[in-house]
CSV table of C-alpha atoms and ligand atoms in Angstrom, one decimal:
chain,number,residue,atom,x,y,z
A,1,UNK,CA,111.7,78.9,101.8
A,2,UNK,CA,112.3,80.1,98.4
A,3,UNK,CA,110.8,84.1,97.8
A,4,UNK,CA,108.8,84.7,94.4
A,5,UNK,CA,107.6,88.3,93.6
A,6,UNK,CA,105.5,88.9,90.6
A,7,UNK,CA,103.3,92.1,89.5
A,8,UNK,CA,100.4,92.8,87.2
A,9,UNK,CA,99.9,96.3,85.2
A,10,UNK,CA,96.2,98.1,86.4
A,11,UNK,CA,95.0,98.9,83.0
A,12,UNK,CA,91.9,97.4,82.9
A,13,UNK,CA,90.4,93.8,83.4
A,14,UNK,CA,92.7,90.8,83.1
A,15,UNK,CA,92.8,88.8,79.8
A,16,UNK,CA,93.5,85.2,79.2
A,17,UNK,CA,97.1,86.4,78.6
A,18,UNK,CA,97.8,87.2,82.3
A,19,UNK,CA,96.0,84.1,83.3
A,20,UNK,CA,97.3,81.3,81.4
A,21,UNK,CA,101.1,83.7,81.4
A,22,UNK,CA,101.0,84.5,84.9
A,23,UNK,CA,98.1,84.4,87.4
A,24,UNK,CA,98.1,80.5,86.7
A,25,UNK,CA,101.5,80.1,88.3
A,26,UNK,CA,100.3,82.6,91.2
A,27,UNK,CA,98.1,80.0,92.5
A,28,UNK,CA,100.3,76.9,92.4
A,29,UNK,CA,103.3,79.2,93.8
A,30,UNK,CA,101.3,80.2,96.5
A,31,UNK,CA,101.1,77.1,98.6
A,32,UNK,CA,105.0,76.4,98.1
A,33,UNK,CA,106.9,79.5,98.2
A,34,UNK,CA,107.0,83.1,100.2
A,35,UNK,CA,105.4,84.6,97.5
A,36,UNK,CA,104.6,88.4,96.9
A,37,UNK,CA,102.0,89.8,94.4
A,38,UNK,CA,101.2,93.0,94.2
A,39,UNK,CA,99.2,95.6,91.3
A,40,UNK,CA,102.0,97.4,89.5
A,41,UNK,CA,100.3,100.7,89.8
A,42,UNK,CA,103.6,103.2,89.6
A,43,UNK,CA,104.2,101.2,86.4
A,44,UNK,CA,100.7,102.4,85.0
A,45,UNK,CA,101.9,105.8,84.9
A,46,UNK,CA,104.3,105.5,81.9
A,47,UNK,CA,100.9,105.4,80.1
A,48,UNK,CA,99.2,108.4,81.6
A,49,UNK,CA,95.8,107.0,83.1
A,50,UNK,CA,93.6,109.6,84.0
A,51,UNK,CA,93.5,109.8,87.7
A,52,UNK,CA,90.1,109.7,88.3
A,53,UNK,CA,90.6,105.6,86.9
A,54,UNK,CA,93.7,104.7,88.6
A,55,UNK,CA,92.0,103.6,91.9
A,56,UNK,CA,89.4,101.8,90.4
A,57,UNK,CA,91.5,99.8,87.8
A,58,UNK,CA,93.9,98.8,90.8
A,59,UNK,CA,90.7,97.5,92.6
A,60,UNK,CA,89.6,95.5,89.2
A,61,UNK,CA,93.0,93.7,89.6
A,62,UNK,CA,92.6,93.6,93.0
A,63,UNK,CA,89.2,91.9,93.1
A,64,UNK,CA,89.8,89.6,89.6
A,65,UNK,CA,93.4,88.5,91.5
A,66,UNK,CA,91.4,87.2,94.1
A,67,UNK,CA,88.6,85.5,92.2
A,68,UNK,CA,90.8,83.9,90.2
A,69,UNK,CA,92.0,82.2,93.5
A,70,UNK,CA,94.5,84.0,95.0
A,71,UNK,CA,94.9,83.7,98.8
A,72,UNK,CA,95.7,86.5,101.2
A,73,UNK,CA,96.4,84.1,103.5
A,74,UNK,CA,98.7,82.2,101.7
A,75,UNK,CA,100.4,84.8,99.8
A,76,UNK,CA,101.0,88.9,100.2
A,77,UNK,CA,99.0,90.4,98.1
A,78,UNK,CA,99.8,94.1,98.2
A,79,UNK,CA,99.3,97.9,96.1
A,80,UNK,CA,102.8,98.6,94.7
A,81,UNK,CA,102.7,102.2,95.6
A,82,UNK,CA,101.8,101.5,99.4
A,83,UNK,CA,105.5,100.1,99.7
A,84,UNK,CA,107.2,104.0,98.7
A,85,UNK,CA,110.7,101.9,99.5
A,86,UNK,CA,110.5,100.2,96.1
A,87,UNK,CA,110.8,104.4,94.5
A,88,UNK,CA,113.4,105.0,96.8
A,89,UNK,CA,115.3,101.4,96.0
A,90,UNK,CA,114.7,102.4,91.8
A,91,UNK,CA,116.4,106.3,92.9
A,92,UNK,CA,119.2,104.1,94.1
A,93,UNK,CA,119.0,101.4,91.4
A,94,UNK,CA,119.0,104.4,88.8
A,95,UNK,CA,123.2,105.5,89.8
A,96,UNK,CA,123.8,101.9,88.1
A,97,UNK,CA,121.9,101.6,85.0
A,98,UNK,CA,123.0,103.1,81.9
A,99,UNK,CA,121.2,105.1,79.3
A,100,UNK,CA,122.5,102.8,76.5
A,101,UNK,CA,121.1,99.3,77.8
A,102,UNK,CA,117.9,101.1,79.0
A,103,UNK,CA,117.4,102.4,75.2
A,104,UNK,CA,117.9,99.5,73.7
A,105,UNK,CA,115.2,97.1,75.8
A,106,UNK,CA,112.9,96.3,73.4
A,107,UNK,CA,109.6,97.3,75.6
A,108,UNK,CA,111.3,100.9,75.2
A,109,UNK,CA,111.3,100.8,71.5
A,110,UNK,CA,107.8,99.4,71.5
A,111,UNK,CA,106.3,101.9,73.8
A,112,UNK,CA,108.6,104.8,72.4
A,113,UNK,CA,106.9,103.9,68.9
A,114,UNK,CA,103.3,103.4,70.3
A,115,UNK,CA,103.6,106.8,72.3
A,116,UNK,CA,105.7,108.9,70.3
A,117,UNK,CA,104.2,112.1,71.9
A,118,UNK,CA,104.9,110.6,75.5
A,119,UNK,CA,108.7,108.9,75.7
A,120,UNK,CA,108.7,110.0,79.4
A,121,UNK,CA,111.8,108.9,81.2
A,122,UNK,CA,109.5,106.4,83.4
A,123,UNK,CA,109.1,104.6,80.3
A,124,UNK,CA,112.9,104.6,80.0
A,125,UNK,CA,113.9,103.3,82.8
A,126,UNK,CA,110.9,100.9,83.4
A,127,UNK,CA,112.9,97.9,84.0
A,128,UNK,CA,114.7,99.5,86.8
A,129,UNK,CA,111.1,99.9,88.8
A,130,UNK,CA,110.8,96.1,87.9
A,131,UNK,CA,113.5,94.8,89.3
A,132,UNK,CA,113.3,97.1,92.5
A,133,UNK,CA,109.9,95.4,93.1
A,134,UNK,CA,111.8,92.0,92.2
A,135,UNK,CA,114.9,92.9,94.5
A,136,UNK,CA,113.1,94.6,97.3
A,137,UNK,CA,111.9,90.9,98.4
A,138,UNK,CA,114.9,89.6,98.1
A,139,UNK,CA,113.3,87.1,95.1
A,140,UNK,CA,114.5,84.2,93.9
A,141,UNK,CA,111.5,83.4,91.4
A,142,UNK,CA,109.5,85.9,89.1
A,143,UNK,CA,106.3,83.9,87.4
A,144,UNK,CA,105.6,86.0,84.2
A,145,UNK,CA,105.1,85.4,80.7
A,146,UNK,CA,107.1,85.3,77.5
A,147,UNK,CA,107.0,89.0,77.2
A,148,UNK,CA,108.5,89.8,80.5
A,149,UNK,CA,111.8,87.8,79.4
A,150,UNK,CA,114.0,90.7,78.7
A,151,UNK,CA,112.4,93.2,81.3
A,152,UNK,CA,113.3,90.5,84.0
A,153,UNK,CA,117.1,89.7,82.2
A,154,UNK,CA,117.5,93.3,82.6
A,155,UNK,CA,116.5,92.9,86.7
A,156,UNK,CA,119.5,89.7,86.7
A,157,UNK,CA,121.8,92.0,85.1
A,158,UNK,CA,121.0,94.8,87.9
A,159,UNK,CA,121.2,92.5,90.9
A,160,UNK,CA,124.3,91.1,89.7
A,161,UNK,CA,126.2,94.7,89.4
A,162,UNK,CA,125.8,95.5,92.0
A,163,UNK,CA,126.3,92.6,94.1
A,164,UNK,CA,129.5,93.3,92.1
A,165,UNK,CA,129.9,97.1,92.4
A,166,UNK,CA,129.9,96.7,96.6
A,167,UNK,CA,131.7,93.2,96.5
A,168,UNK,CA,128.2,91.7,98.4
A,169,UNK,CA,126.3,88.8,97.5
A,170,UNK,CA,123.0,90.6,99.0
A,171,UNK,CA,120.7,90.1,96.2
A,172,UNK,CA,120.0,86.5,94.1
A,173,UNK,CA,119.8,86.4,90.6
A,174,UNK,CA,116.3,86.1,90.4
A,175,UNK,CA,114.9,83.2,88.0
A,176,UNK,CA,111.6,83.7,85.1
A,177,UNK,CA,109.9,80.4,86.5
A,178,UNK,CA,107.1,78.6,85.1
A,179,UNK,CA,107.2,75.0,86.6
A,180,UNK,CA,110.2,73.6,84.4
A,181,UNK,CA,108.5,74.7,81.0
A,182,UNK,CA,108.9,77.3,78.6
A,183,UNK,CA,107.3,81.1,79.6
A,184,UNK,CA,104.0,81.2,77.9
A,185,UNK,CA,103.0,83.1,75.5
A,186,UNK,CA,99.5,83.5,74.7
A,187,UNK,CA,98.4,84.8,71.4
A,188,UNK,CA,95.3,87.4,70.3
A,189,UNK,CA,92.5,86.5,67.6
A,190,UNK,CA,93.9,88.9,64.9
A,191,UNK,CA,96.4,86.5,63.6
A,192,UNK,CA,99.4,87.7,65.1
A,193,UNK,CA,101.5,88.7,68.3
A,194,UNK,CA,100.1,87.9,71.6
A,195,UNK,CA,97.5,88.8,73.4
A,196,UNK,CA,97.6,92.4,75.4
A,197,UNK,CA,95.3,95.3,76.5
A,198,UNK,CA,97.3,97.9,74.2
A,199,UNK,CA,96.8,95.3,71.6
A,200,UNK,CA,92.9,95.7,71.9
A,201,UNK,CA,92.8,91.7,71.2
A,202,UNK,CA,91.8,89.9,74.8
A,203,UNK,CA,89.8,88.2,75.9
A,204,UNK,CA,89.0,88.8,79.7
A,205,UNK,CA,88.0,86.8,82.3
A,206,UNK,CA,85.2,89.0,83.5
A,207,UNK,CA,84.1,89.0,80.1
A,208,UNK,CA,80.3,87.3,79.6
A,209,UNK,CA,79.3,84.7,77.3
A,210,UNK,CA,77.9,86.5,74.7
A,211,UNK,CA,81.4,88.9,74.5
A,212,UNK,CA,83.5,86.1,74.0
A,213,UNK,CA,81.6,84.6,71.3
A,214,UNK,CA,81.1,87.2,69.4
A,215,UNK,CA,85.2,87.7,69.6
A,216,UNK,CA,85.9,84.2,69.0
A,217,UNK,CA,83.6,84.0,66.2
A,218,UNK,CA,85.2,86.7,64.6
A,219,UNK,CA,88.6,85.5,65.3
A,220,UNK,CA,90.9,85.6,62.2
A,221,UNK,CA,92.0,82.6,60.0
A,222,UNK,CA,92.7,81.5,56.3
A,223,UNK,CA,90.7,79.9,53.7
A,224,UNK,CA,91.4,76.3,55.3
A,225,UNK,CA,94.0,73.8,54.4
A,226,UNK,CA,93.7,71.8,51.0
A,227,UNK,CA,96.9,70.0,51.4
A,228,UNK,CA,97.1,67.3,54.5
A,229,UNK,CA,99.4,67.9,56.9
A,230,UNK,CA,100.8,71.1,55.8
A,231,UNK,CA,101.9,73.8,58.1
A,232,UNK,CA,99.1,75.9,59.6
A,233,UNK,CA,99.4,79.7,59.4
A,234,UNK,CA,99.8,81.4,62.5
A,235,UNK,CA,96.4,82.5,62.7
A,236,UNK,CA,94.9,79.0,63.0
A,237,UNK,CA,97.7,78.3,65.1
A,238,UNK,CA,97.0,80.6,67.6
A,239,UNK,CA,93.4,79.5,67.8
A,240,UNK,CA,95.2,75.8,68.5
A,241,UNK,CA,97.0,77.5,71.1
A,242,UNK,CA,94.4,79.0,72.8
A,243,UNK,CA,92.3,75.7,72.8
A,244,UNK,CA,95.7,74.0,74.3
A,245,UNK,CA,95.1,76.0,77.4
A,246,UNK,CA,91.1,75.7,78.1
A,247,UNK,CA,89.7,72.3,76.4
A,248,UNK,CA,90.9,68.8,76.9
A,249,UNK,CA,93.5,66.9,75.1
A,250,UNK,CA,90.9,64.8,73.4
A,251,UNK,CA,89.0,67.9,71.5
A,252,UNK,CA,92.2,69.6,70.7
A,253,UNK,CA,93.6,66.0,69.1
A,254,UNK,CA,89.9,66.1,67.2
A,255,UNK,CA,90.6,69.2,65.7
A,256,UNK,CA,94.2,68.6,64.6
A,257,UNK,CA,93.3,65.6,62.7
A,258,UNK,CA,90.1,67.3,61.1
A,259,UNK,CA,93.3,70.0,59.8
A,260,UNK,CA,95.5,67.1,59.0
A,261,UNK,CA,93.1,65.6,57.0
A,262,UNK,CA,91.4,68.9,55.1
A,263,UNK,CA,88.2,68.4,57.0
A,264,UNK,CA,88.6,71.0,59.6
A,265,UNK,CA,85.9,73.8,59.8
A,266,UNK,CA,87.1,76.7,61.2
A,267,UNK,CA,83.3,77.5,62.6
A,268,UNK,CA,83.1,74.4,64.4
A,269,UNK,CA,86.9,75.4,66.2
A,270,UNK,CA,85.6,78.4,66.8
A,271,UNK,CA,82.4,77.2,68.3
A,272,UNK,CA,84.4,74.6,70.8
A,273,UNK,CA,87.1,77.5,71.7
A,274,UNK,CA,84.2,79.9,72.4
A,275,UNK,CA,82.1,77.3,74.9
A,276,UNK,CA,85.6,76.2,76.5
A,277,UNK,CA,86.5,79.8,77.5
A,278,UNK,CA,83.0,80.5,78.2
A,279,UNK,CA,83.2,77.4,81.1
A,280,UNK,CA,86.9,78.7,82.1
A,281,UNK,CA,85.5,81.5,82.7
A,282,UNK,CA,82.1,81.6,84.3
A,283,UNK,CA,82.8,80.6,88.1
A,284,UNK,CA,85.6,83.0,88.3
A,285,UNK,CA,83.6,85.9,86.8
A,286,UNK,CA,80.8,84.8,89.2
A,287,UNK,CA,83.4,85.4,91.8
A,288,UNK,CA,84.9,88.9,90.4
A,289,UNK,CA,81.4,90.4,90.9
A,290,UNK,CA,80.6,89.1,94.0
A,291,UNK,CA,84.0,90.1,95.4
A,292,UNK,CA,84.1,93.6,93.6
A,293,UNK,CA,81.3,94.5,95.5
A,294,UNK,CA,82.7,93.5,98.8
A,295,UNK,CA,84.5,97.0,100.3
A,296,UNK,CA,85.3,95.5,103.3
A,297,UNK,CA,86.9,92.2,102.4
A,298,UNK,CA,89.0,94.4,99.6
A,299,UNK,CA,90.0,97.2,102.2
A,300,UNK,CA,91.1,94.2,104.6
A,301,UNK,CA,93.1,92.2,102.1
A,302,UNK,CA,95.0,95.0,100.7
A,303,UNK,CA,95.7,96.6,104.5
A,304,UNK,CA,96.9,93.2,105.7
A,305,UNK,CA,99.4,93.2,102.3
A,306,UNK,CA,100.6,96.4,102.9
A,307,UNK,CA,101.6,95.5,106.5
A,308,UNK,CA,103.6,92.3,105.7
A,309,UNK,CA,105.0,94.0,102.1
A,310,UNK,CA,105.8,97.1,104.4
A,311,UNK,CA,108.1,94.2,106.9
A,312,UNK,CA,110.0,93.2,104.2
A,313,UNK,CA,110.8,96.0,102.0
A,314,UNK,CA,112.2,98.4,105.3
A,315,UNK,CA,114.1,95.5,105.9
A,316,UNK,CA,116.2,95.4,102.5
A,317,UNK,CA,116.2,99.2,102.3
A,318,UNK,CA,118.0,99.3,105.9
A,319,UNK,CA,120.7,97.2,104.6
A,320,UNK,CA,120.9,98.4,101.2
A,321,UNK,CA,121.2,101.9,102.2
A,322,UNK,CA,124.4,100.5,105.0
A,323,UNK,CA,125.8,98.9,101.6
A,324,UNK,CA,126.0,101.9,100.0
A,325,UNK,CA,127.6,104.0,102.6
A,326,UNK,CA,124.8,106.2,104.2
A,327,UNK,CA,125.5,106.3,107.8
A,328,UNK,CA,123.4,108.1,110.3
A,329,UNK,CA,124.3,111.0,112.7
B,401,LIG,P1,101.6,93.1,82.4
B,401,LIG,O1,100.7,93.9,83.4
B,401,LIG,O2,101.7,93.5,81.0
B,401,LIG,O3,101.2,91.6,82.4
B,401,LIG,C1,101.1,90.9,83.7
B,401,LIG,C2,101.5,89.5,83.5
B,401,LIG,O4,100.8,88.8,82.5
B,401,LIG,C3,101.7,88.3,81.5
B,401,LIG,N1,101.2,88.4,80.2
B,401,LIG,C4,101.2,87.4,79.3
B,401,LIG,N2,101.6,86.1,79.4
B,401,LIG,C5,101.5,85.4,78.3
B,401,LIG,N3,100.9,85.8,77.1
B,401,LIG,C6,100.4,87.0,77.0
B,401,LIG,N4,99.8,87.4,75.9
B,401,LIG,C7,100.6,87.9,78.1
B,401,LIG,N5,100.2,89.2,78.4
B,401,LIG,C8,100.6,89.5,79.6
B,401,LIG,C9,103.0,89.1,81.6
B,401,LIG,O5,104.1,88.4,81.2
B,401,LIG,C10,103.0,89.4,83.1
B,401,LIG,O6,103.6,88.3,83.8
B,401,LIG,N6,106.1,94.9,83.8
B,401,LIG,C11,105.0,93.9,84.1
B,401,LIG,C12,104.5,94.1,85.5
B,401,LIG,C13,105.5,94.1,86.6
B,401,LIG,C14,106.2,92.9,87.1
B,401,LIG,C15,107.1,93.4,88.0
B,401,LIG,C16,106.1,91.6,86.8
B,401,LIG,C17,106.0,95.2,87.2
B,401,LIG,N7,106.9,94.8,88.1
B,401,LIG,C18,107.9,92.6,88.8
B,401,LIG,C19,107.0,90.7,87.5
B,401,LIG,C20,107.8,91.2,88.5
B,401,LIG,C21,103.9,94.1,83.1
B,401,LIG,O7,103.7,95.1,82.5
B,401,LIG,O8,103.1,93.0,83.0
């Protein structure tokens, strides 16, 4: 059976952009392949949370992961920093990736720009972490969104040296996988880019009803369309987008036509998108605060992760390290 590894950042709740870009996949994968999820928490660092957060953002994810129907059963659900083999696969990982290509990945030059006073060299060499989580499993399919594209090409360009470098075919060229269709992409309400916690634009799934109103409400658009048919800006569009994902076919044809034909009120959109998300939302966020208040379940789930994570990664660092050439005494 196919492996599929995928990670989520700890920095706060998860928005509809991890959902609908990542977690949706998650649940589907789960009852076909070996899968592997884990919180990205060594990741987190390249932002400098204050570590009096760190352990309770990673149990946010841990506890909205499971809500939104992840099964520990079915899938290893694990901390990334209680597997220490995926720092020592990155040290090793590191010898092979060069300065240039690690400058030039455009996450770099966004973070490097959004944190000028903080272009540590975790930040730099970012991808490498990724694809050690990627590699250390041995995976064949990474579920992410849009943004993750380059981030994992930089992981199939690492696996591939060195299978290369040491004339081995140990590691696949892992595969961004979303079912056959394009990586997602899921848009913010301030007219442009997607949504993203740096972005201050989400909209969460622990969020409550009245929240999500009042951001969809106040969701960006233009003065309406006076021509039919014409092009919507990408403001309205991502509004369409978003009500792609959580209302029916029928409602989203509705408001199409209403555009096509210059009758479209951009309250009444907003109204449907707001009680659609509001319905997507409520029976997981019922379930994120039951299970965020459940120690025990939480403590099991992420000691039972650890344990099968731990199997696999001890594994691949045993035979990476005989690749390599360290011998033992
Ligand atoms: P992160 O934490 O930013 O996001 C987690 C997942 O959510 C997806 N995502 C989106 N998808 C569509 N539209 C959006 N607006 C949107 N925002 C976020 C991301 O594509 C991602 O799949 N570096 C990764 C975490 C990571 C990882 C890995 C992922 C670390 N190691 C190994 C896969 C495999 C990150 O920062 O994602």
């Amino acid at each position: 059976m196919e492996t599929v590894v995928s990670g989520i950042r700890p920095t706060g709740q998860l928005h509809l952009g991890n959902y609908f870009g990542a977690v949706k996949n998650f649940l589907r994968m789960q009852k076909e392949y070996n899968c592997y999820f884990f919180i990205a928490d060594y990741h987190s660092l390249t932002t400098h949370p204050t570590p009096s957060d760190l352990h309770s953002n990673v149990r946010q994810v841990l506890a909205e992961y499971l809500a939104a129907g992840l099964d520990p059963e079915l899938a290893t659900l694990y901390v990334q920093s209680d597997l220490p083999e995926v720092a020592e696969l990155t040290l090793l990982l590191n010898m092979n990736a060069y300065l240039g290509e690690l400058e030039r990945t455009t996450s770099f030059k966004d973070k490097a720009r959004q944190q000028p006073e903080n272009v540590n060299a975790g930040l730099l060499t970012y991808p490498v972490l990724m694809a050690a989580d990627i590699l250390i499993h041995h995976a064949a399919k990474v579920p992410v969104g849009k943004d993750q594209e380059q981030n994992l090409e930089m992981t199939r360009k690492f696996a591939g040296r060195f299978n290369r470098m040491y004339n081995t075919e140990y590691f696949p060229i892992p595969q961004p996988f979303n079912y056959g269709e394009q990586l997602v992409k899921i848009p913010g309400l301030d007219g442009s880019g997607k949504m993203g916690k740096s972005e201050g634009n989400g909209l969460y799934l622990a969020d409550d009803a009245k929240t999500i109103t009042k951001k969809v409400m106040k969701a960006v658009t233009d003065a309406g369309p006076t021509t039919p048919n014409s092009e919507m800006p990408e403001s309205v569009r991502n509004l369409f987008t978003l009500l792609d994902v959580v209302s029916t076919a029928d409602t989203v044809q509705h408001f199409k036509d209403k555009y096509n034909t210059c009758d479209i009120r951009y309250g009444d959109l907003k109204k449907q998108l707001a009680e659609d998300i509001i319905a997507f939302n409520a029976p997981i966020r019922e379930r994120i605060l039951d299970i965020s208040s459940n120690d025990d379940y939480l403590s099991k789930v992420v000691k039972m992760g650890k344990e099968k994570a731990h199997e696999s990664a001890a594994k691949t660092m045993k035979e990476v390290r005989e690749i390599l050439g360290f011998r033992s005494f």
